[in-house]
Short mmCIF file of C-alpha atoms and ligand atoms in Angstrom, two decimals:
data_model
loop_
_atom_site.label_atom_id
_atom_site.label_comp_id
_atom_site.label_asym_id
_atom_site.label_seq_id
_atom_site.Cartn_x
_atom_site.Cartn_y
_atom_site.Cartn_z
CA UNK A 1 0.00 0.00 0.00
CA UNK A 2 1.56 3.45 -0.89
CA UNK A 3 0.62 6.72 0.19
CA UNK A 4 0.76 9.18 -2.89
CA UNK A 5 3.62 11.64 -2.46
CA UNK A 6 6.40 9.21 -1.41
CA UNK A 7 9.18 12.16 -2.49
CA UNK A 8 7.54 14.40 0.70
CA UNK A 9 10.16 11.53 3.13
CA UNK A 10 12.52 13.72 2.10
CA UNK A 11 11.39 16.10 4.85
CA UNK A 12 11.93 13.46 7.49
CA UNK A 13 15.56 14.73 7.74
CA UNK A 14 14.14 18.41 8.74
CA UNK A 15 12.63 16.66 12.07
CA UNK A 16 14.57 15.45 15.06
CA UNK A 17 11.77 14.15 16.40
CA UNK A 18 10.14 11.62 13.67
CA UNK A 19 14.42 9.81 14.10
CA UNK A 20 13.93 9.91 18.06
CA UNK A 21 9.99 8.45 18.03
CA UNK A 22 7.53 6.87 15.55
CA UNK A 23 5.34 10.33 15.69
CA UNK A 24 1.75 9.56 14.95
CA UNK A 25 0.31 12.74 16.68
CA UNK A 26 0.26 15.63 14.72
CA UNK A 27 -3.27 16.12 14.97
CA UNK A 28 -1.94 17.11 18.57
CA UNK A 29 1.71 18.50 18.07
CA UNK A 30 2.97 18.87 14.75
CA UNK A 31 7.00 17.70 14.83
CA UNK A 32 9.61 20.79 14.55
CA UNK A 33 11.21 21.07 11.77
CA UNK A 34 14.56 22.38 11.18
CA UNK A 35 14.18 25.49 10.15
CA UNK A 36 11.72 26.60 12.64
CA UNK A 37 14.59 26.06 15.41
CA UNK A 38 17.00 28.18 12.70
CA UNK A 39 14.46 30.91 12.83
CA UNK A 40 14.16 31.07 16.73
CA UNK A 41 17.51 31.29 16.75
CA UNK A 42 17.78 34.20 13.98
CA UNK A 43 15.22 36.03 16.66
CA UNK A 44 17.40 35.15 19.62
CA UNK A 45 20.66 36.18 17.55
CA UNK A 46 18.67 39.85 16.87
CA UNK A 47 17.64 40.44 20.10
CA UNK A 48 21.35 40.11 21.37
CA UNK A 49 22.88 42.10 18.70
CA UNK A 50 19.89 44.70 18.49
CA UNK A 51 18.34 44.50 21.82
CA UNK A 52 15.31 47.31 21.27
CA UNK A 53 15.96 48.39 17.80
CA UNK A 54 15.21 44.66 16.21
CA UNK A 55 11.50 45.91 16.81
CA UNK A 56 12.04 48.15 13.62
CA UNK A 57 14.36 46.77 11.93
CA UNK A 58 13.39 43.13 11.84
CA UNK A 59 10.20 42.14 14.34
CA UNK A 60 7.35 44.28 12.96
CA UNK A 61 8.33 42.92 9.78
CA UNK A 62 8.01 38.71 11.32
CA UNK A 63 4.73 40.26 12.46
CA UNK A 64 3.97 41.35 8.89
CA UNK A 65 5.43 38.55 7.27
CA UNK A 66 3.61 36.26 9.48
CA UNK A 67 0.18 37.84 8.39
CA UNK A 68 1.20 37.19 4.89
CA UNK A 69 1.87 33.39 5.16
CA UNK A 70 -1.03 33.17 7.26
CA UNK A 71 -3.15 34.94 4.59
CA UNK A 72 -1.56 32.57 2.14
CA UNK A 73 -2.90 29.34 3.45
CA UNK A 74 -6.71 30.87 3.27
CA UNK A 75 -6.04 32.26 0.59
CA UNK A 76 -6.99 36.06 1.79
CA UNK A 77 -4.02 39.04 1.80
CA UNK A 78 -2.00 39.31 4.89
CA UNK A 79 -3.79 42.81 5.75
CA UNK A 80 -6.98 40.90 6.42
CA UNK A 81 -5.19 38.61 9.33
CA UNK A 82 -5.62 39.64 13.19
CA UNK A 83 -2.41 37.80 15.19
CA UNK A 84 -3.58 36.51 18.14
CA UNK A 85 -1.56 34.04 21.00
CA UNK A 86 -4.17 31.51 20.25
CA UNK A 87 -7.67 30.69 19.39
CA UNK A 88 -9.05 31.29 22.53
CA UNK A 89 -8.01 34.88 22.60
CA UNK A 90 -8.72 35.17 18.71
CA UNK A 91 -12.62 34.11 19.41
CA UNK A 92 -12.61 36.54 22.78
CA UNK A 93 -11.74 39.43 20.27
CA UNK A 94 -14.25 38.70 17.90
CA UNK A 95 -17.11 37.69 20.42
CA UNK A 96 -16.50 41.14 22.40
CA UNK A 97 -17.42 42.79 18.96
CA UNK A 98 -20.71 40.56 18.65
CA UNK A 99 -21.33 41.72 22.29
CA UNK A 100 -24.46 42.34 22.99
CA UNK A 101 -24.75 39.94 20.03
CA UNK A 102 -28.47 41.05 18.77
CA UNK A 103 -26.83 44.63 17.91
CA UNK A 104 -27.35 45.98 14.82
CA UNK A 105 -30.30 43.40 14.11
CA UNK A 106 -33.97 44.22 12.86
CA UNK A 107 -37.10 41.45 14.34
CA UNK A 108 -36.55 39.84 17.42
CA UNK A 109 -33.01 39.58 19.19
CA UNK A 110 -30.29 36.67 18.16
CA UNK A 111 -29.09 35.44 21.32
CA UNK A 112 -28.42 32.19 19.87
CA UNK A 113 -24.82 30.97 19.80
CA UNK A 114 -24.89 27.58 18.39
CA UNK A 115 -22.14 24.70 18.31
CA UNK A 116 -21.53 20.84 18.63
CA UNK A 117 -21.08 18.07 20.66
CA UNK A 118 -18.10 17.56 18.49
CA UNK A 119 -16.76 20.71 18.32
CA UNK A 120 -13.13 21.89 20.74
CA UNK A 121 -14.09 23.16 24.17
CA UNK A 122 -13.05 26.31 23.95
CA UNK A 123 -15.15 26.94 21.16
CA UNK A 124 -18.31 26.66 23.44
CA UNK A 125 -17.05 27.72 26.86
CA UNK A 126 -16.26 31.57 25.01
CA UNK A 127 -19.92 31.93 24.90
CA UNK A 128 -20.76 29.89 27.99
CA UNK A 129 -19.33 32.77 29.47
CA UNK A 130 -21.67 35.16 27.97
CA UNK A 131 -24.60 33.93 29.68
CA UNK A 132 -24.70 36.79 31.82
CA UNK A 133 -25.38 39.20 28.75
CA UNK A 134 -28.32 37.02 27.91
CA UNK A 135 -26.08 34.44 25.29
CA UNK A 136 -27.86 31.08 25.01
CA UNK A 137 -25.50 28.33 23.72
CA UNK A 138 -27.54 25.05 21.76
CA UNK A 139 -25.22 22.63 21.60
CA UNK A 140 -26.08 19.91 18.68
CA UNK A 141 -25.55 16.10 19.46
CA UNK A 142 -23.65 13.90 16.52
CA UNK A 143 -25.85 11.09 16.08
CA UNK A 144 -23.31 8.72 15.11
CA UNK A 145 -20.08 10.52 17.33
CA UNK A 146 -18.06 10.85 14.10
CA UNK A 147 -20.15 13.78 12.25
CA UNK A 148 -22.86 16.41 12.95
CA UNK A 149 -25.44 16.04 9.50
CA UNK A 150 -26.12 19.25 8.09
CA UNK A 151 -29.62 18.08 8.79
CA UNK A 152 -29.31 18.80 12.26
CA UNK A 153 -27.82 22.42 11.46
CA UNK A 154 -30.83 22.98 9.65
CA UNK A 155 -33.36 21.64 11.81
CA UNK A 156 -31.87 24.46 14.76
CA UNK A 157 -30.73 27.57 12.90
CA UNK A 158 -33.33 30.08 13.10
CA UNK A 159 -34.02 33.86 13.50
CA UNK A 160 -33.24 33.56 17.48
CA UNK A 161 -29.39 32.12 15.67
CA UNK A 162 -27.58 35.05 15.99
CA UNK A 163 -24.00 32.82 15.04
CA UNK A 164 -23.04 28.90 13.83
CA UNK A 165 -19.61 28.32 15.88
CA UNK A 166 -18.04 25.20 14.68
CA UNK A 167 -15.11 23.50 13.53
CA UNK A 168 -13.98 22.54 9.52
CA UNK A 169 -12.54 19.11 10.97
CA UNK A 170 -13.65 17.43 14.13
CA UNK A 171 -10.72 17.62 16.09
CA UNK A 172 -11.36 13.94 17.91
CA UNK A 173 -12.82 12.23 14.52
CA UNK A 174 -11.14 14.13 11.92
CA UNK A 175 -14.54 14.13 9.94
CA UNK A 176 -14.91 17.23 7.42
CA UNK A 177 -17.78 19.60 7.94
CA UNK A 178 -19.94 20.42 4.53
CA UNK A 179 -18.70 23.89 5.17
CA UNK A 180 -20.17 25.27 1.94
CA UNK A 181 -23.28 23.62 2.89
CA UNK A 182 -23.73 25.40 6.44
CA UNK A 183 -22.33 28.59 4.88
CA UNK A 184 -25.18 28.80 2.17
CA UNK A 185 -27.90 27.99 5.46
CA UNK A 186 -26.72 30.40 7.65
CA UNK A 187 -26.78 33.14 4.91
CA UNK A 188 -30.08 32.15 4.37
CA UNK A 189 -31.43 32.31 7.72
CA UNK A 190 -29.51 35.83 8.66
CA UNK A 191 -26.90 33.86 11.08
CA UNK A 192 -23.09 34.39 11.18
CA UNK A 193 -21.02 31.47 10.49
CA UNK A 194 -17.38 31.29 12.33
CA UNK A 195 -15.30 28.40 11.39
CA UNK A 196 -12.49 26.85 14.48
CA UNK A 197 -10.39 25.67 11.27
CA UNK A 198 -7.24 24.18 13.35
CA UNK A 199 -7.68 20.63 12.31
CA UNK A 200 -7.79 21.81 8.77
CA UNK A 201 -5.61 24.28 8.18
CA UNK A 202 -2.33 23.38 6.45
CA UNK A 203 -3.64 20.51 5.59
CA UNK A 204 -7.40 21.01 3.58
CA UNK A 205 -6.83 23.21 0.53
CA UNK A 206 -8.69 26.05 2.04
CA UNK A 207 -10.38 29.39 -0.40
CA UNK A 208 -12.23 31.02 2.60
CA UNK A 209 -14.11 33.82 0.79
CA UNK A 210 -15.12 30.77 -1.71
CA UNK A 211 -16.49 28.65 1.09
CA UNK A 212 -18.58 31.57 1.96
CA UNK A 213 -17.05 31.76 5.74
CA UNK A 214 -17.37 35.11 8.09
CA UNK A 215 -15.20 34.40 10.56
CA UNK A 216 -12.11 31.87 10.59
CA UNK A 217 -9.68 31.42 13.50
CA UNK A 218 -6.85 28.54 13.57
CA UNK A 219 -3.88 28.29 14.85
CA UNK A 220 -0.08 26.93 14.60
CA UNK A 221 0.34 23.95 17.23
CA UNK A 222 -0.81 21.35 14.21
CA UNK A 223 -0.73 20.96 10.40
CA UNK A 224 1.27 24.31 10.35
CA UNK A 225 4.36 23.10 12.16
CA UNK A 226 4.72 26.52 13.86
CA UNK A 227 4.10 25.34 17.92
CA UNK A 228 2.53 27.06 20.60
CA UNK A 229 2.02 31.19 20.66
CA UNK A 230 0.40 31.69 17.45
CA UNK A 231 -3.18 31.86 16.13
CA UNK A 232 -5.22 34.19 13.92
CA UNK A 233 -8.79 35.84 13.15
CA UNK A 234 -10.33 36.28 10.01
CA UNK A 235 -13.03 37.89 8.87
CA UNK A 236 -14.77 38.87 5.61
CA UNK A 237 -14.71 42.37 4.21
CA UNK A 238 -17.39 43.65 5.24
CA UNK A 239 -17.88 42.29 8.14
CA UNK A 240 -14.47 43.26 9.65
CA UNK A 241 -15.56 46.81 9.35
CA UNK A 242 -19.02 46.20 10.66
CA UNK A 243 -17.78 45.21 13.65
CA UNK A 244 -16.11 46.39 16.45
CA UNK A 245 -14.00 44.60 19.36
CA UNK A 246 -14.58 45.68 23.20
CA UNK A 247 -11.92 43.63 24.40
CA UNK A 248 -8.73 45.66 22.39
CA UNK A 249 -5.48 46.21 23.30
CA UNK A 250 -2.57 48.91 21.44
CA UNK A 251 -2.02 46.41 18.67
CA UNK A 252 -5.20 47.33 16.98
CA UNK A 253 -5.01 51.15 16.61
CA UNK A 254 -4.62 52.84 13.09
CA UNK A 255 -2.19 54.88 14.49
CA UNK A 256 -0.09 52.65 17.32
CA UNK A 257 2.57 54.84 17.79
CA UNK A 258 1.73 58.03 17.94
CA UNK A 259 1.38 56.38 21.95
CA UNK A 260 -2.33 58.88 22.08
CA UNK A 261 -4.37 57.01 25.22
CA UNK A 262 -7.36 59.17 24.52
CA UNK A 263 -7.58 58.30 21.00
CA UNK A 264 -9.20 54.72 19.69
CA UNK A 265 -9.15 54.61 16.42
CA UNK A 266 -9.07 51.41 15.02
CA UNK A 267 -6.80 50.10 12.16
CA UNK A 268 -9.12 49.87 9.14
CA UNK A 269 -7.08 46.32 8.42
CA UNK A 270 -7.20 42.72 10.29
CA UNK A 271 -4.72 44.57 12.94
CA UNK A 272 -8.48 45.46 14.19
CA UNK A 273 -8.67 42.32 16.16
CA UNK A 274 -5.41 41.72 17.20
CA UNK A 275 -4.52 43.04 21.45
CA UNK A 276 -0.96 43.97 22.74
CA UNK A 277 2.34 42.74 22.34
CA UNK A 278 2.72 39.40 20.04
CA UNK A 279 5.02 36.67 20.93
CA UNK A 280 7.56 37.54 18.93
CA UNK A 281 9.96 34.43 19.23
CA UNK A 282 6.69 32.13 18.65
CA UNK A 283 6.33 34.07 15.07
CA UNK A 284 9.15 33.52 14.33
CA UNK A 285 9.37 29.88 15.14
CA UNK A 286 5.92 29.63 13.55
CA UNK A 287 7.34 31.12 9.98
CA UNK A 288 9.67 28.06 9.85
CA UNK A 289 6.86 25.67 9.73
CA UNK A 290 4.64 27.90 7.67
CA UNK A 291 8.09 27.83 4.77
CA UNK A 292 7.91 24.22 4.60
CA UNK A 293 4.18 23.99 4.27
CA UNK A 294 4.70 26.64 1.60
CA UNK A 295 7.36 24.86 0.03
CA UNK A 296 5.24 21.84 0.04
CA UNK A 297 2.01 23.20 -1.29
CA UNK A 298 -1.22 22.07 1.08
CA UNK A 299 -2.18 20.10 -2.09
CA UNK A 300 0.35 16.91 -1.64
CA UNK A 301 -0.19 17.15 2.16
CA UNK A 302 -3.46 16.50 2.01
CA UNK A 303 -3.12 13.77 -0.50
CA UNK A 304 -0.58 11.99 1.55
CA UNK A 305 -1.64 12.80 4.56
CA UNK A 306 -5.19 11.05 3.52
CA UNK A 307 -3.47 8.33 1.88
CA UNK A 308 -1.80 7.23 5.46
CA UNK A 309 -5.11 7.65 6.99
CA UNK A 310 -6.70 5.31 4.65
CA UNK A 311 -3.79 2.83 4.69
CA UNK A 312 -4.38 2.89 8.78
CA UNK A 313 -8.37 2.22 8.38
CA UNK A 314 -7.94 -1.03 6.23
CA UNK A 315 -4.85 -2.20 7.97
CA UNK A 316 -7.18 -2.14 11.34
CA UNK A 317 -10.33 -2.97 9.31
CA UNK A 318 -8.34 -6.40 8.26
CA UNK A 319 -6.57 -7.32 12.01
CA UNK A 320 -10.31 -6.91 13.27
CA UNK A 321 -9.81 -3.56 15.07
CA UNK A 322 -12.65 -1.28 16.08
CA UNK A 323 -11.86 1.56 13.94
CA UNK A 324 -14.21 4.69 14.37
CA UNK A 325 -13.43 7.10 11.33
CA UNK A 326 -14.97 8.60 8.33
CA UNK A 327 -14.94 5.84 5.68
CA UNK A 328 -15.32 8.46 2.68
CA UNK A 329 -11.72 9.90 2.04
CA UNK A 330 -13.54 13.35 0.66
CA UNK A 331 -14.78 13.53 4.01
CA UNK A 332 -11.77 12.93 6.50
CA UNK A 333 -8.76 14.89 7.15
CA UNK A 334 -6.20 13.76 9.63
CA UNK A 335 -7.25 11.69 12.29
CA UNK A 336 -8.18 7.87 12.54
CA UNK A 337 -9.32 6.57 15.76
CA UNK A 338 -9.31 3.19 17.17
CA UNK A 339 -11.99 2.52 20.19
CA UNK A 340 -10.72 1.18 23.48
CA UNK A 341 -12.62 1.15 26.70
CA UNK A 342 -9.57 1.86 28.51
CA UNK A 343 -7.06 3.91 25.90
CA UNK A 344 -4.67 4.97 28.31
CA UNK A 345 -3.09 1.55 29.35
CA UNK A 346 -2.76 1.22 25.16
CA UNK A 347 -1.23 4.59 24.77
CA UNK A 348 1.51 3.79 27.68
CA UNK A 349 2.23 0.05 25.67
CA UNK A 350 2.63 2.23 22.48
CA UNK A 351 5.08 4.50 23.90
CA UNK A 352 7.17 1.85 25.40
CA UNK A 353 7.75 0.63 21.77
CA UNK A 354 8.48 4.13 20.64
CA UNK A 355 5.00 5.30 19.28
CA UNK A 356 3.89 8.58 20.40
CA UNK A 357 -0.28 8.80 19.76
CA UNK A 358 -2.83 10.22 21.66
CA UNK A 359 -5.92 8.92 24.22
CA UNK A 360 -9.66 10.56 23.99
CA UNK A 361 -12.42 9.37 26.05
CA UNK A 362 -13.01 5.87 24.22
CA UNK A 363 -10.28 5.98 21.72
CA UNK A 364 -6.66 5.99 20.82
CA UNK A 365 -6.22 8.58 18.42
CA UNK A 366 -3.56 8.37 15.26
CA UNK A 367 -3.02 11.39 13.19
CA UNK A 368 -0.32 10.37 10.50
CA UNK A 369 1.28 13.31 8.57
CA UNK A 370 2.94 13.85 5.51
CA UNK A 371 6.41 13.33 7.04
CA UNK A 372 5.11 9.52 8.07
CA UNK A 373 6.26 6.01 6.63
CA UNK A 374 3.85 3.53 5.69
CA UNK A 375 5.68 1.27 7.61
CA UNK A 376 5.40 2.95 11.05
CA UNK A 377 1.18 3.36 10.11
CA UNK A 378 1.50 -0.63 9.67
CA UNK A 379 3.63 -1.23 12.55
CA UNK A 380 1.32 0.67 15.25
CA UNK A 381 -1.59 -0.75 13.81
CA UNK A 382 0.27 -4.11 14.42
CA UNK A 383 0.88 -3.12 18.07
CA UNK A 384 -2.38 -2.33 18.71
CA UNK A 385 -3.81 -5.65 17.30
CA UNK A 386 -1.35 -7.65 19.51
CA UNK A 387 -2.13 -5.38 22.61
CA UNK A 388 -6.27 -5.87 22.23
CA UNK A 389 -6.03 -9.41 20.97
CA UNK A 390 -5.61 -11.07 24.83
CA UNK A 391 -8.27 -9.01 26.12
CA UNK A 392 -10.99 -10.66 23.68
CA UNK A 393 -12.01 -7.12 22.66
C1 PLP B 1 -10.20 22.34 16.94
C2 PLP B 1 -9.31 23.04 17.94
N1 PLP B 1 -9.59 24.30 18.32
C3 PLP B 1 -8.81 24.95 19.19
C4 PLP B 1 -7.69 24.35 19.75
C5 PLP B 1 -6.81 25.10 20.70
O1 PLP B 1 -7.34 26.33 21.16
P1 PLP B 1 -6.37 27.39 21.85
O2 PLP B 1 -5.46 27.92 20.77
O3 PLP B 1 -7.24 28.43 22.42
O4 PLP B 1 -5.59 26.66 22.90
C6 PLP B 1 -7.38 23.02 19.38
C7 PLP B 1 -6.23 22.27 19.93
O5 PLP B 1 -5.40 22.60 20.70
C8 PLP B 1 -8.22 22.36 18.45
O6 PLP B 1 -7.94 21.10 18.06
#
């Protein structure tokens, strides 16, 4: 069985890590490649040769670059990104500027946030927390704990939906959401759509104005190689200058350093969103994986990157294995799943023979990546056959 793509194992040598482990959890941690650590260490190298003056002479222009590659991988300019330290922060921007989140609206109030059983924590907690201005958060079930039909999208979207908050991939299940599909209802029924894209990004070919999105965060930590400190907001034309934050910070004034505390006057660009001081060394690091994926092109990722995933369903489909995944390829990005009552105790044999994957409630969770062998897919799949076999599943 061969993945498409074989010619992307030349990138192995980039990453330390995939010669000290058999690394089958990118979903969670994407590896670090070589030239991420080369950029930290440009930033590092500035700072002690610069100290204050890198700002101007180098760091704005990470921050700018950054936007740019960010920009890239939606396929939107640079000037429509916000920077944010991750997605958490990048949805507390945007849901201060929805705040109270009926404003602006004709008929009866929107205080409808709605999301999935499916969907990252985070996602739903930001507007837990707005229950005190009167935010009601319906949370749809997934009928069969892989997907959430677009059925059940349309059954609750309504005029009380004031926003759709949901992820492009599923980050336990790795199933795809029919974005277009949701897009088209929600424009329909007069709701905002916002897209948690981190299980897609870098890795599903992604045209955000074509999907018909209004508001896309994501972040670094995964399919972007980049690590912790780095995520990003955005949002359509239109929309960005509809709306404006009440949680801010310096970062997001037209005019930043003319240092003016009494004046708020918001940068007409994605800077809108973004707060105070970015992490500086994370952009940098982040711009090494962001080069690679660049280099690469999102196209062969994805094809490879499926292409594991598949080989790791019928592998565990043939030794008998309990595999819960989306069957259709078109439909699943990076993540595979195997069921286990008790994942942990699987997870610890794994590591022990050098694999690192991940537990979930239920499941051990695989997330090949481009930079993967077929051979390590087949030899953890092996593992866990051996490992479930005695216990009579
Ligand atoms: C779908 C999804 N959203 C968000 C996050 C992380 O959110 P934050 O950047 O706020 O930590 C993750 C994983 O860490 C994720 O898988």
């Amino acid at each position: 069985m061969t993945a498409r793509h074989p010619e992307l194992l030349r990138y192995r040598a980039e990453f330390p890590l995939l010669s000290a482990t058999r690394y089958l959890n990118t979903c969670s941690l994407g590896a670090l490649p070589a030239r991420g650590r080369a950029k930290l260490d440009e930033f590092l190298g500035q700072w002690d040769r610069l100290g204050a003056s890198a700002w101007y002479g180098h760091w704005m222009d990470e921050l700018a670059a950054l936007r740019e590659d960010f920009g890239w991988v939606i396929g939107r300019p640079g000037s429509e990104i916000a920077l944010a330290p991750n997605v958490s922060v990048a949805l507390a921007s945007v849901a201060s500027a929805l705040d109270p989140i009926h404003r602006g609206d004709k008929g009866p109030p929107r205080t409808r946030v709605i999301t999935t059983a499916l969907d990252f924590p985070t996602l739903g907690h930001q507007w837990l927390a707005r229950a005190p201005l009167g935010i009601e958060v319906v949370i749809l079930p997934s009928p069969d704990g892989l997907t959430v039909p677009l059925e059940e999208f349309e059954a609750a979207i309504d005029e009380r939906t004031a926003l759709v908050a949901t992820g492009h991939v599923y980050f336990t299940t790795g199933a795809v959401q029919d974005v277009a599909g949701l897009a088209a209802l929600c424009r329909e029924r007069g709701a905002l759509l916002l897209l948690d894209a981190y299980q897609a990004t870098g890795l599903i070919p992604t045209d955000v104005a074509r999907l018909g999105v209004d508001i896309y965060v994501s972040g670094t930590l995964k399919w972007l190689f980049g690590g912790p400190g780095n995520a990003f907001l955005w949002l359509r034309t239109g929309l960005r200058e509809a709306l404006d934050p009440t949680t801010t910070g310096w970062f997001s004034s037209a005019r930043q350093f003319d240092f003016d505390v009494g004046d708020l006057d918001f940068a007409p660009d994605g800077r809108k969103f973004e707060m105070g001081t970015p992490a500086v060394p994370s952009a940098f690091l982040a711009r090494g994986g962001l080069s690679l994926v660049r280099e690469i092109g999102v196209e062969a990722i994805h094809e490879r990157t499926i292409d594991l995933g598949a080989q790791l369903i019928k592998l565990s489909d043939g030794a008998g294995l309990p595999v819960r995944a989306v069957r259709d390829d078109t439909r699943r990005a990076g993540i595979v799943a195997i069921e286990a009552a008790e994942p942990a105790p699987i997870v610890a044999a794994l590591a022990r023979e050098g694999f690192v994957v991940d537990a979930r409630p239920g499941i051990v969770r695989f997330s090949p990546a481009f930079y993967n062998t077929e051979q390590e897919v087949a030899d953890a799949v092996a593992v866990v056959a051996r490992l479930l076999e005695p216990a009579g599943r």
